[in-house]
């Protein structure tokens, strides 16, 4: 769980204690409010900056302990570089790097939402706050003692000082909903697979009911009745039962079709009978990052009372080898009626998506469907950890997702689909086979497989998040392994285009 710092908002008052964080540009220019608070120490700043050769370059830091003339115990100045190209996502990152520079022992932190060009707007100051919350997230639930030499971080209060604190607090409300959604997604992905198996995952989604989300959990019996033999086939080798969770948030006009989000929730992917090599297999506890994102997103939409009807559906299974496991050569009949020849039991995510997408389309007739899945290693080969792969049958939806990606920093890169790739998954014995047979274009053949379970009239986008759902490298807004990727992207997509 995270020891999230307490967040507060105030006007530009000089803090009487703790750490003060200010920003300056590459000409060492500060905003007026910052200049006012620095007044008694102006000379000191100049001398320290010169001694440290601090020029305010982007990413540079000036760190002064016990600054003479100021009551604050420490002054931290972050260099912005050129200020005119500060995008919202840069400001989120700025909030993150501010918290990152504060020593663990510090209790009170005050960050001035003030730029050389003037005080930040309320939205910008709230973005700054978002960055502080995301950066402060840690997953310590299973650590019983601090590491040697690592001090236990002090309980923190972060205060965002701004021109109009009330306006910032208001702008913060919707961002807090998103921040909480991201944190819930991260927690789910970070949890170990012995704790977070399908049934337990399903149980945790019930907490969304408090926010007005309708949550239904379908067990294996219910799914058998629906004919979801593709999803059930994946789960049949596991001692843990599979689950399908359907979450609904109805904040839009009654009788308008919902938007739908579908998540791959493979709580652990051993590969099954086509078992994976041992190296990094532990990462496959995160093979439910798509499902975690959908839960986080539904929570965010509900918490900010989004004016939209939204469905979130997640297929929860564990892919294990056993005497009961599905095997290469098996033919499964999916809910759609299409038969699937299993070539490789490690290509399991697409089987889960096939049944959940079919179910959602049939039951809800959504305005669009977006699925998220840690689907292929091949998308990591293509795009690394920077972009998710986007596959879609709809240019407008693709365009909107790309724009939302640029705006939030959760970027997507459109990949091709086409009949040449589709041919590669024709099967000798069934309607379709679950791999393309070769590694080439592996992310595309996987997407082509999923596409066979989507009718052409429903706008659909598939996001392959194998490279973005988790990543052991830290960045300004995340020190943990799980990223919570997709919550911000899809919240933005909804906010910009689909709310009434
Ligand atoms: N869950 C994996 C994909 C994955 C790999 C996610 C690395 C995150 C990081 C998926 O189920 C899988 O095993 N895909 C196979 C497909 C292959 C057998 C056709 C792959 O990518 O190797
Ligand atoms: Mn797999
Ligand atoms: Zn998988």
XYZ file of C-alpha atoms and ligand atoms in Angstrom:
524
model
C 0.000 0.000 0.000
C 1.165 3.526 -0.521
C 2.025 5.970 2.222
C 0.643 8.755 0.072
C 1.655 12.164 1.388
C -1.104 14.354 2.710
C -1.833 16.955 0.099
C -2.826 20.523 0.873
C -3.268 23.776 -1.000
C -2.438 27.285 0.155
C -1.715 30.751 -1.102
C 1.818 32.011 -1.675
C 2.777 32.397 1.996
C 6.346 32.030 3.196
C 6.589 28.594 4.840
C 7.877 28.685 8.392
C 9.481 25.234 8.315
C 10.244 22.196 6.191
C 11.397 22.059 2.588
C 10.565 24.807 0.122
C 10.643 23.958 -3.588
C 10.820 26.680 -6.232
C 11.312 26.732 -9.991
C 13.494 28.929 -12.165
C 14.344 29.072 -15.853
C 17.682 28.851 -17.587
C 18.290 32.518 -17.016
C 17.827 32.034 -13.265
C 14.586 33.978 -13.470
C 11.914 33.236 -10.846
C 8.228 34.098 -10.715
C 7.117 37.095 -8.661
C 5.794 35.045 -5.747
C 9.056 33.078 -5.617
C 11.116 36.237 -5.799
C 9.153 37.677 -2.904
C 9.795 34.672 -0.688
C 13.473 34.589 -1.678
C 13.963 38.289 -0.977
C 15.782 37.858 2.375
C 18.107 35.257 0.809
C 18.558 36.721 -2.663
C 22.273 37.237 -2.279
C 22.822 33.766 -0.861
C 21.030 32.173 -3.835
C 23.214 34.064 -6.290
C 26.414 32.979 -4.525
C 25.386 29.329 -4.164
C 24.231 29.214 -7.797
C 27.581 30.603 -8.933
C 29.552 28.260 -6.689
C 27.512 25.285 -7.871
C 27.463 26.429 -11.504
C 23.717 26.121 -11.353
C 22.190 27.715 -14.423
C 18.571 26.555 -14.267
C 19.025 24.078 -17.093
C 16.197 21.568 -17.452
C 16.591 18.868 -14.815
C 19.268 20.736 -12.814
C 18.880 21.258 -9.064
C 20.074 23.691 -6.450
C 19.819 22.283 -2.940
C 20.583 24.526 0.014
C 20.319 23.281 3.597
C 19.458 25.804 6.326
C 19.340 28.791 3.953
C 20.256 31.934 5.890
C 17.395 34.451 5.930
C 14.657 31.842 5.320
C 12.739 29.919 7.946
C 12.587 26.802 5.770
C 15.016 24.059 6.759
C 15.933 23.484 3.135
C 15.490 25.248 -0.169
C 15.362 23.302 -3.392
C 15.342 25.081 -6.736
C 14.503 23.038 -9.821
C 15.714 24.241 -13.191
C 13.068 24.343 -15.908
C 15.197 25.168 -18.909
C 13.137 27.079 -21.466
C 9.727 27.687 -19.960
C 7.547 28.335 -22.951
C 7.415 24.672 -23.982
C 5.956 23.319 -20.718
C 3.139 20.906 -21.578
C 0.687 19.570 -18.961
C 2.537 16.260 -18.818
C 5.794 18.176 -18.210
C 4.191 19.830 -15.220
C 3.047 16.449 -13.884
C 6.643 15.258 -14.220
C 7.843 18.424 -12.495
C 5.689 17.626 -9.463
C 7.187 14.162 -9.484
C 10.777 15.332 -9.681
C 10.118 17.892 -6.928
C 9.057 15.128 -4.539
C 11.950 13.006 -5.780
C 14.447 15.648 -4.684
C 13.104 15.937 -1.168
C 15.042 13.907 1.419
C 13.104 10.976 2.876
C 13.411 12.467 6.357
C 11.581 15.670 5.429
C 8.097 16.050 6.886
C 6.659 19.217 5.408
C 7.155 20.150 1.792
C 5.877 23.328 0.176
C 6.009 23.623 -3.591
C 5.413 27.016 -5.170
C 3.248 26.652 -8.285
C 4.991 29.624 -9.744
C 6.794 30.047 -13.070
C 9.060 32.861 -14.261
C 6.211 33.823 -16.579
C 3.793 34.110 -13.654
C 1.834 31.928 -11.244
C 0.642 28.577 -12.622
C -3.000 28.375 -13.658
C -5.217 26.274 -11.408
C -5.085 23.342 -13.860
C -1.310 23.492 -13.966
C -0.975 23.637 -10.198
C -3.298 20.633 -9.961
C -1.141 18.784 -12.523
C 1.828 19.556 -10.298
C -0.072 18.001 -7.385
C -0.854 14.916 -9.491
C 2.857 14.441 -10.134
C 3.642 14.569 -6.406
C 1.081 11.868 -5.631
C 2.188 9.547 -8.410
C 5.849 9.899 -7.542
C 5.252 9.281 -3.848
C 3.589 5.905 -4.509
C 5.448 2.875 -3.180
C 4.438 -0.742 -2.751
C 5.758 -1.787 0.654
C 3.019 -4.140 1.798
C 5.286 -7.168 2.009
C 8.349 -5.551 3.565
C 8.543 -6.234 7.267
C 11.672 -4.185 7.963
C 13.510 -1.294 6.301
C 16.629 -2.124 4.301
C 20.021 -1.535 5.945
C 20.898 2.152 5.637
C 17.493 3.086 4.297
C 15.689 5.417 6.633
C 11.989 5.012 7.021
C 10.467 7.973 5.184
C 8.770 10.538 7.403
C 5.051 10.982 7.021
C 4.826 13.832 4.566
C 2.578 16.758 3.950
C 2.891 18.288 0.533
C 1.453 21.762 0.178
C 0.966 23.270 -3.242
C 1.164 27.032 -2.859
C -0.672 28.827 -5.643
C -2.311 32.100 -6.584
C -5.843 30.817 -6.033
C -5.785 27.848 -3.667
C -9.547 27.297 -3.881
C -9.431 27.064 -7.675
C -6.555 24.589 -7.493
C -8.413 22.456 -4.970
C -11.348 22.367 -7.372
C -9.124 21.416 -10.305
C -7.563 18.777 -8.104
C -10.857 16.908 -7.565
C -10.962 15.227 -10.986
C -7.225 14.582 -10.882
C -7.493 12.968 -7.494
C -10.003 10.538 -8.982
C -7.493 9.675 -11.683
C -4.571 9.470 -9.236
C -6.512 7.053 -7.025
C -7.397 4.967 -10.077
C -3.755 4.776 -11.125
C -2.697 3.792 -7.626
C -5.284 1.036 -7.447
C -4.112 -0.289 -10.812
C -0.505 -0.232 -9.623
C -1.369 -2.052 -6.406
C -3.148 -4.813 -8.344
C -0.222 -5.278 -10.737
C 2.390 -5.244 -7.957
C 0.568 -7.857 -5.862
C 2.106 -11.346 -5.939
C 0.221 -14.061 -7.799
C -0.228 -16.318 -4.780
C -2.271 -13.533 -3.197
C -3.964 -12.029 -6.250
C -5.508 -14.971 -8.095
C -8.704 -14.564 -10.133
C -11.171 -14.998 -7.296
C -9.309 -12.556 -5.038
C -8.947 -10.057 -7.887
C -12.691 -10.252 -8.491
C -13.341 -9.745 -4.794
C -11.278 -6.551 -4.784
C -13.323 -5.022 -7.588
C -16.380 -5.138 -5.311
C -14.955 -2.091 -3.507
C -16.092 -0.030 -6.520
C -19.693 -0.517 -5.432
C -19.165 2.146 -2.763
C -18.695 4.661 -5.573
C -21.879 3.651 -7.365
C -20.372 1.173 -9.812
C -22.450 -1.942 -10.511
C -20.183 -4.967 -10.213
C -21.148 -8.452 -11.384
C -18.893 -11.465 -10.954
C -19.464 -14.462 -13.219
C -18.035 -17.771 -12.043
C -17.059 -20.783 -14.151
C -20.550 -22.195 -14.077
C -21.987 -18.983 -15.492
C -19.279 -18.765 -18.128
C -19.792 -22.392 -19.134
C -23.435 -21.602 -19.701
C -22.439 -18.698 -21.940
C -20.100 -20.941 -23.919
C -16.908 -19.100 -23.054
C -14.724 -22.109 -23.752
C -11.751 -20.099 -24.986
C -11.367 -18.228 -21.686
C -12.220 -21.336 -19.680
C -9.721 -23.400 -21.679
C -6.882 -21.139 -20.550
C -7.903 -21.410 -16.900
C -8.624 -25.121 -16.818
C -5.070 -26.176 -15.876
C -5.037 -24.016 -12.765
C -6.082 -24.951 -9.244
C -7.651 -21.473 -9.132
C -11.017 -20.863 -10.721
C -11.520 -18.286 -13.477
C -13.776 -15.268 -13.177
C -15.353 -12.635 -15.413
C -16.039 -9.267 -13.810
C -18.409 -6.759 -15.408
C -18.383 -3.238 -13.991
C -20.853 -0.574 -15.040
C -20.820 3.152 -14.390
C -23.947 4.940 -15.570
C -23.228 8.641 -15.401
C -24.576 9.403 -18.864
C -28.049 9.751 -20.293
C -30.214 6.701 -19.811
C -30.471 4.535 -22.923
C -27.351 5.895 -24.592
C -25.016 3.041 -25.503
C -21.990 2.745 -23.230
C -18.338 2.927 -24.096
C -16.586 -0.309 -23.201
C -13.168 -1.219 -21.851
C -11.949 -4.795 -21.806
C -8.896 -6.041 -19.911
C -6.700 -9.127 -20.102
C -6.477 -10.446 -16.571
C -4.047 -13.334 -16.592
C -3.116 -13.308 -12.905
C -0.105 -15.464 -13.645
C 1.130 -16.614 -17.037
C 3.466 -19.598 -16.769
C 2.894 -20.302 -20.460
C 0.999 -23.474 -19.552
C 2.089 -26.692 -21.304
C 4.124 -24.519 -23.719
C 5.900 -23.403 -20.574
C 8.033 -20.260 -20.477
C 11.746 -20.271 -19.636
C 12.544 -19.406 -15.984
C 14.203 -16.026 -16.637
C 11.868 -13.202 -15.584
C 8.897 -15.534 -15.306
C 8.059 -13.705 -12.056
C 7.133 -10.687 -14.203
C 4.153 -12.667 -15.411
C 2.321 -11.774 -12.191
C 1.775 -8.518 -14.096
C 0.002 -10.199 -16.986
C -3.215 -8.736 -15.622
C -2.120 -5.096 -16.152
C -4.854 -4.597 -18.750
C -7.506 -5.704 -16.278
C -5.948 -3.576 -13.533
C -6.127 -0.534 -15.792
C -9.801 -1.147 -16.509
C -10.541 -1.319 -12.775
C -8.541 1.858 -12.120
C -10.293 3.620 -14.977
C -13.789 2.622 -13.834
C -12.906 3.832 -10.365
C -11.655 7.158 -11.749
C -14.778 7.677 -13.882
C -17.050 6.923 -10.949
C -15.082 9.022 -8.457
C -15.223 12.066 -10.685
C -18.826 11.314 -11.599
C -18.054 11.290 -15.303
C -21.078 12.025 -17.486
C -20.785 8.825 -19.438
C -22.129 5.311 -19.497
C -19.148 2.994 -19.304
C -18.675 -0.757 -19.094
C -15.479 -2.372 -17.853
C -15.103 -6.114 -18.369
C -12.120 -8.194 -17.308
C -11.345 -11.852 -17.944
C -9.495 -13.288 -14.947
C -7.615 -16.569 -15.304
C -4.378 -18.272 -14.319
C -2.388 -20.032 -17.066
C -0.782 -23.139 -15.556
C 0.480 -26.518 -16.742
C -1.142 -29.565 -15.152
C -2.841 -32.823 -16.019
C -6.008 -30.841 -16.628
C -4.385 -28.070 -18.672
C -5.312 -27.324 -22.271
C -2.713 -28.476 -24.764
C -1.306 -27.657 -28.174
C -3.547 -29.396 -30.671
C -6.729 -28.858 -28.661
C -9.628 -27.232 -30.481
C -11.778 -24.878 -28.402
C -15.183 -23.534 -29.383
C -15.354 -19.864 -28.420
C -18.526 -18.065 -27.356
C -18.738 -16.604 -30.864
C -19.030 -20.144 -32.231
C -15.681 -19.900 -34.023
C -13.365 -22.825 -33.343
C -9.758 -22.221 -32.312
C -6.854 -24.601 -32.794
C -4.311 -24.223 -30.016
C -0.770 -24.117 -31.361
C 0.876 -22.619 -28.287
C -0.702 -22.469 -24.826
C 1.420 -19.386 -24.087
C -0.670 -17.397 -26.586
C -3.448 -17.353 -23.973
C -4.322 -13.674 -23.616
C -5.996 -13.495 -27.019
C -8.231 -16.433 -26.052
C -9.417 -14.555 -22.993
C -10.017 -11.384 -25.015
C -11.899 -13.320 -27.703
C -14.675 -14.374 -25.339
C -14.837 -11.172 -23.296
C -14.987 -8.923 -26.394
C -17.684 -11.093 -27.916
C -19.686 -11.069 -24.702
C -19.458 -7.291 -24.237
C -20.400 -6.531 -27.857
C -23.377 -8.833 -27.741
C -24.688 -7.741 -24.363
C -24.033 -3.978 -24.442
C -23.758 -2.980 -28.121
C -21.214 -0.338 -27.092
C -20.329 2.877 -28.917
C -16.765 1.579 -29.057
C -14.584 -1.042 -27.421
C -11.012 -0.569 -26.276
C -9.148 -3.594 -25.002
C -5.902 -3.480 -23.052
C -3.621 -6.488 -22.833
C -0.042 -7.388 -22.035
C -0.385 -9.510 -25.126
C 2.960 -10.058 -26.840
C 6.692 -9.888 -26.290
C 6.792 -8.833 -29.933
C 5.363 -5.399 -29.132
C 8.331 -4.881 -26.803
C 10.650 -5.730 -29.677
C 8.868 -3.185 -31.870
C 8.236 -0.291 -29.491
C 10.192 -0.879 -26.276
C 8.690 0.632 -23.145
C 7.791 4.023 -24.631
C 4.650 3.435 -26.677
C 1.846 0.920 -26.480
C 0.895 -0.750 -29.741
C -2.440 0.448 -31.125
C -4.426 -1.713 -33.516
C -7.828 -0.570 -34.673
C -10.577 -0.914 -37.241
C -11.495 2.766 -36.841
C -9.480 5.836 -37.872
C -11.405 8.285 -35.733
C -10.992 6.285 -32.541
C -7.299 5.789 -33.380
C -6.780 9.484 -33.935
C -8.452 10.324 -30.634
C -6.366 7.768 -28.761
C -3.175 9.110 -30.324
C -4.075 12.666 -29.321
C -4.982 11.627 -25.769
C -1.666 9.792 -25.636
C 0.322 12.868 -26.604
C -1.608 14.948 -24.085
C -1.070 12.592 -21.154
C 2.315 11.142 -22.030
C 0.787 7.650 -22.234
C 1.572 7.348 -25.909
C 0.311 4.863 -28.461
C 1.711 3.986 -31.875
C -0.618 2.669 -34.538
C 0.375 -0.647 -36.068
C -1.013 -2.232 -39.228
C -3.720 -4.827 -39.711
C -4.564 -6.486 -43.003
C -5.647 -9.580 -44.886
C -2.046 -10.725 -45.480
C -1.526 -10.980 -41.737
C -4.975 -12.432 -41.186
C -4.190 -15.313 -43.526
C -1.342 -16.358 -41.244
C -3.773 -17.469 -38.552
C -5.956 -19.683 -40.752
C -5.948 -23.189 -39.305
C -5.790 -26.596 -41.020
C -8.235 -28.067 -38.534
C -10.333 -25.216 -37.140
C -11.546 -21.717 -38.070
C -8.485 -20.018 -36.659
C -5.249 -20.927 -34.870
C -3.947 -19.056 -31.853
C -0.516 -18.103 -33.227
C 0.829 -17.063 -36.585
C 3.311 -19.913 -36.447
C 6.389 -17.701 -36.760
C 7.708 -14.893 -34.571
C 7.580 -12.329 -37.364
C 4.928 -9.704 -36.825
C 3.883 -11.456 -33.606
C 2.059 -8.437 -32.179
C 0.147 -8.055 -35.446
C -0.949 -11.662 -35.810
C -2.088 -11.506 -32.172
C -4.166 -8.408 -32.972
C -5.543 -10.098 -36.097
C -6.668 -12.968 -33.910
C -8.486 -10.600 -31.547
C -10.058 -8.814 -34.510
C -11.753 -12.040 -35.600
C -13.912 -11.719 -32.499
C -15.002 -8.139 -33.163
C -17.666 -7.289 -35.712
C -16.692 -4.647 -38.267
C -19.469 -2.294 -37.241
C -18.199 -1.733 -33.708
C -15.303 0.738 -33.529
C -12.588 -1.161 -31.717
C -9.048 -0.507 -30.580
C -6.611 -2.990 -29.116
C -3.752 -1.687 -26.983
C -0.835 -4.073 -26.562
C 0.652 -2.860 -23.275
C 3.268 -5.580 -22.730
C 5.927 -2.835 -22.836
C 4.149 -0.158 -20.829
C 2.149 -1.946 -18.115
C 5.228 -2.555 -16.003
C 8.839 -1.546 -16.254
C 11.571 -1.904 -13.644
C 13.142 1.427 -14.555
C 12.032 4.351 -12.417
C 10.889 7.670 -13.806
C 9.712 11.047 -12.529
C 6.160 9.904 -11.865
C 6.735 6.303 -10.843
C 9.251 4.558 -8.644
C 7.374 1.294 -8.494
C 7.369 -1.578 -10.980
C 3.743 -1.318 -12.029
C 2.879 1.812 -13.977
C -0.907 2.008 -13.892
C -0.560 2.766 -17.602
C -3.745 3.573 -19.494
C -5.864 5.119 -16.747
C -4.838 8.656 -17.635
C -5.010 7.954 -21.369
C -8.530 6.555 -21.347
C -9.860 9.012 -18.796
C -8.690 11.729 -21.158
C -10.226 10.004 -24.176
C -13.580 9.911 -22.402
C -13.340 13.458 -21.033
C -12.384 15.007 -24.369
C -14.829 13.228 -26.657
C -17.572 11.190 -25.048
C -18.997 12.929 -22.003
C -22.313 14.631 -22.462
N 1.926 -12.396 -21.416
C 2.710 -12.733 -22.542
C 3.316 -11.523 -23.252
C 4.276 -10.677 -22.442
C 5.633 -10.831 -22.587
C 3.807 -9.677 -21.625
C 6.504 -10.038 -21.891
C 4.682 -8.865 -20.921
C 6.039 -9.041 -21.061
C 1.845 -13.480 -23.562
O 0.837 -14.254 -23.028
C 2.740 -14.403 -24.321
O 3.261 -15.291 -23.720
N 2.900 -14.156 -25.609
C 3.721 -14.962 -26.439
C 2.951 -15.295 -27.692
C 3.604 -16.347 -28.539
C 3.558 -17.686 -27.840
C 2.890 -16.425 -29.858
C 4.978 -14.162 -26.762
O 4.908 -12.949 -26.882
O 6.038 -14.771 -26.810
Mn 1.487 -16.198 -22.539
Zn 0.127 -13.693 -21.216
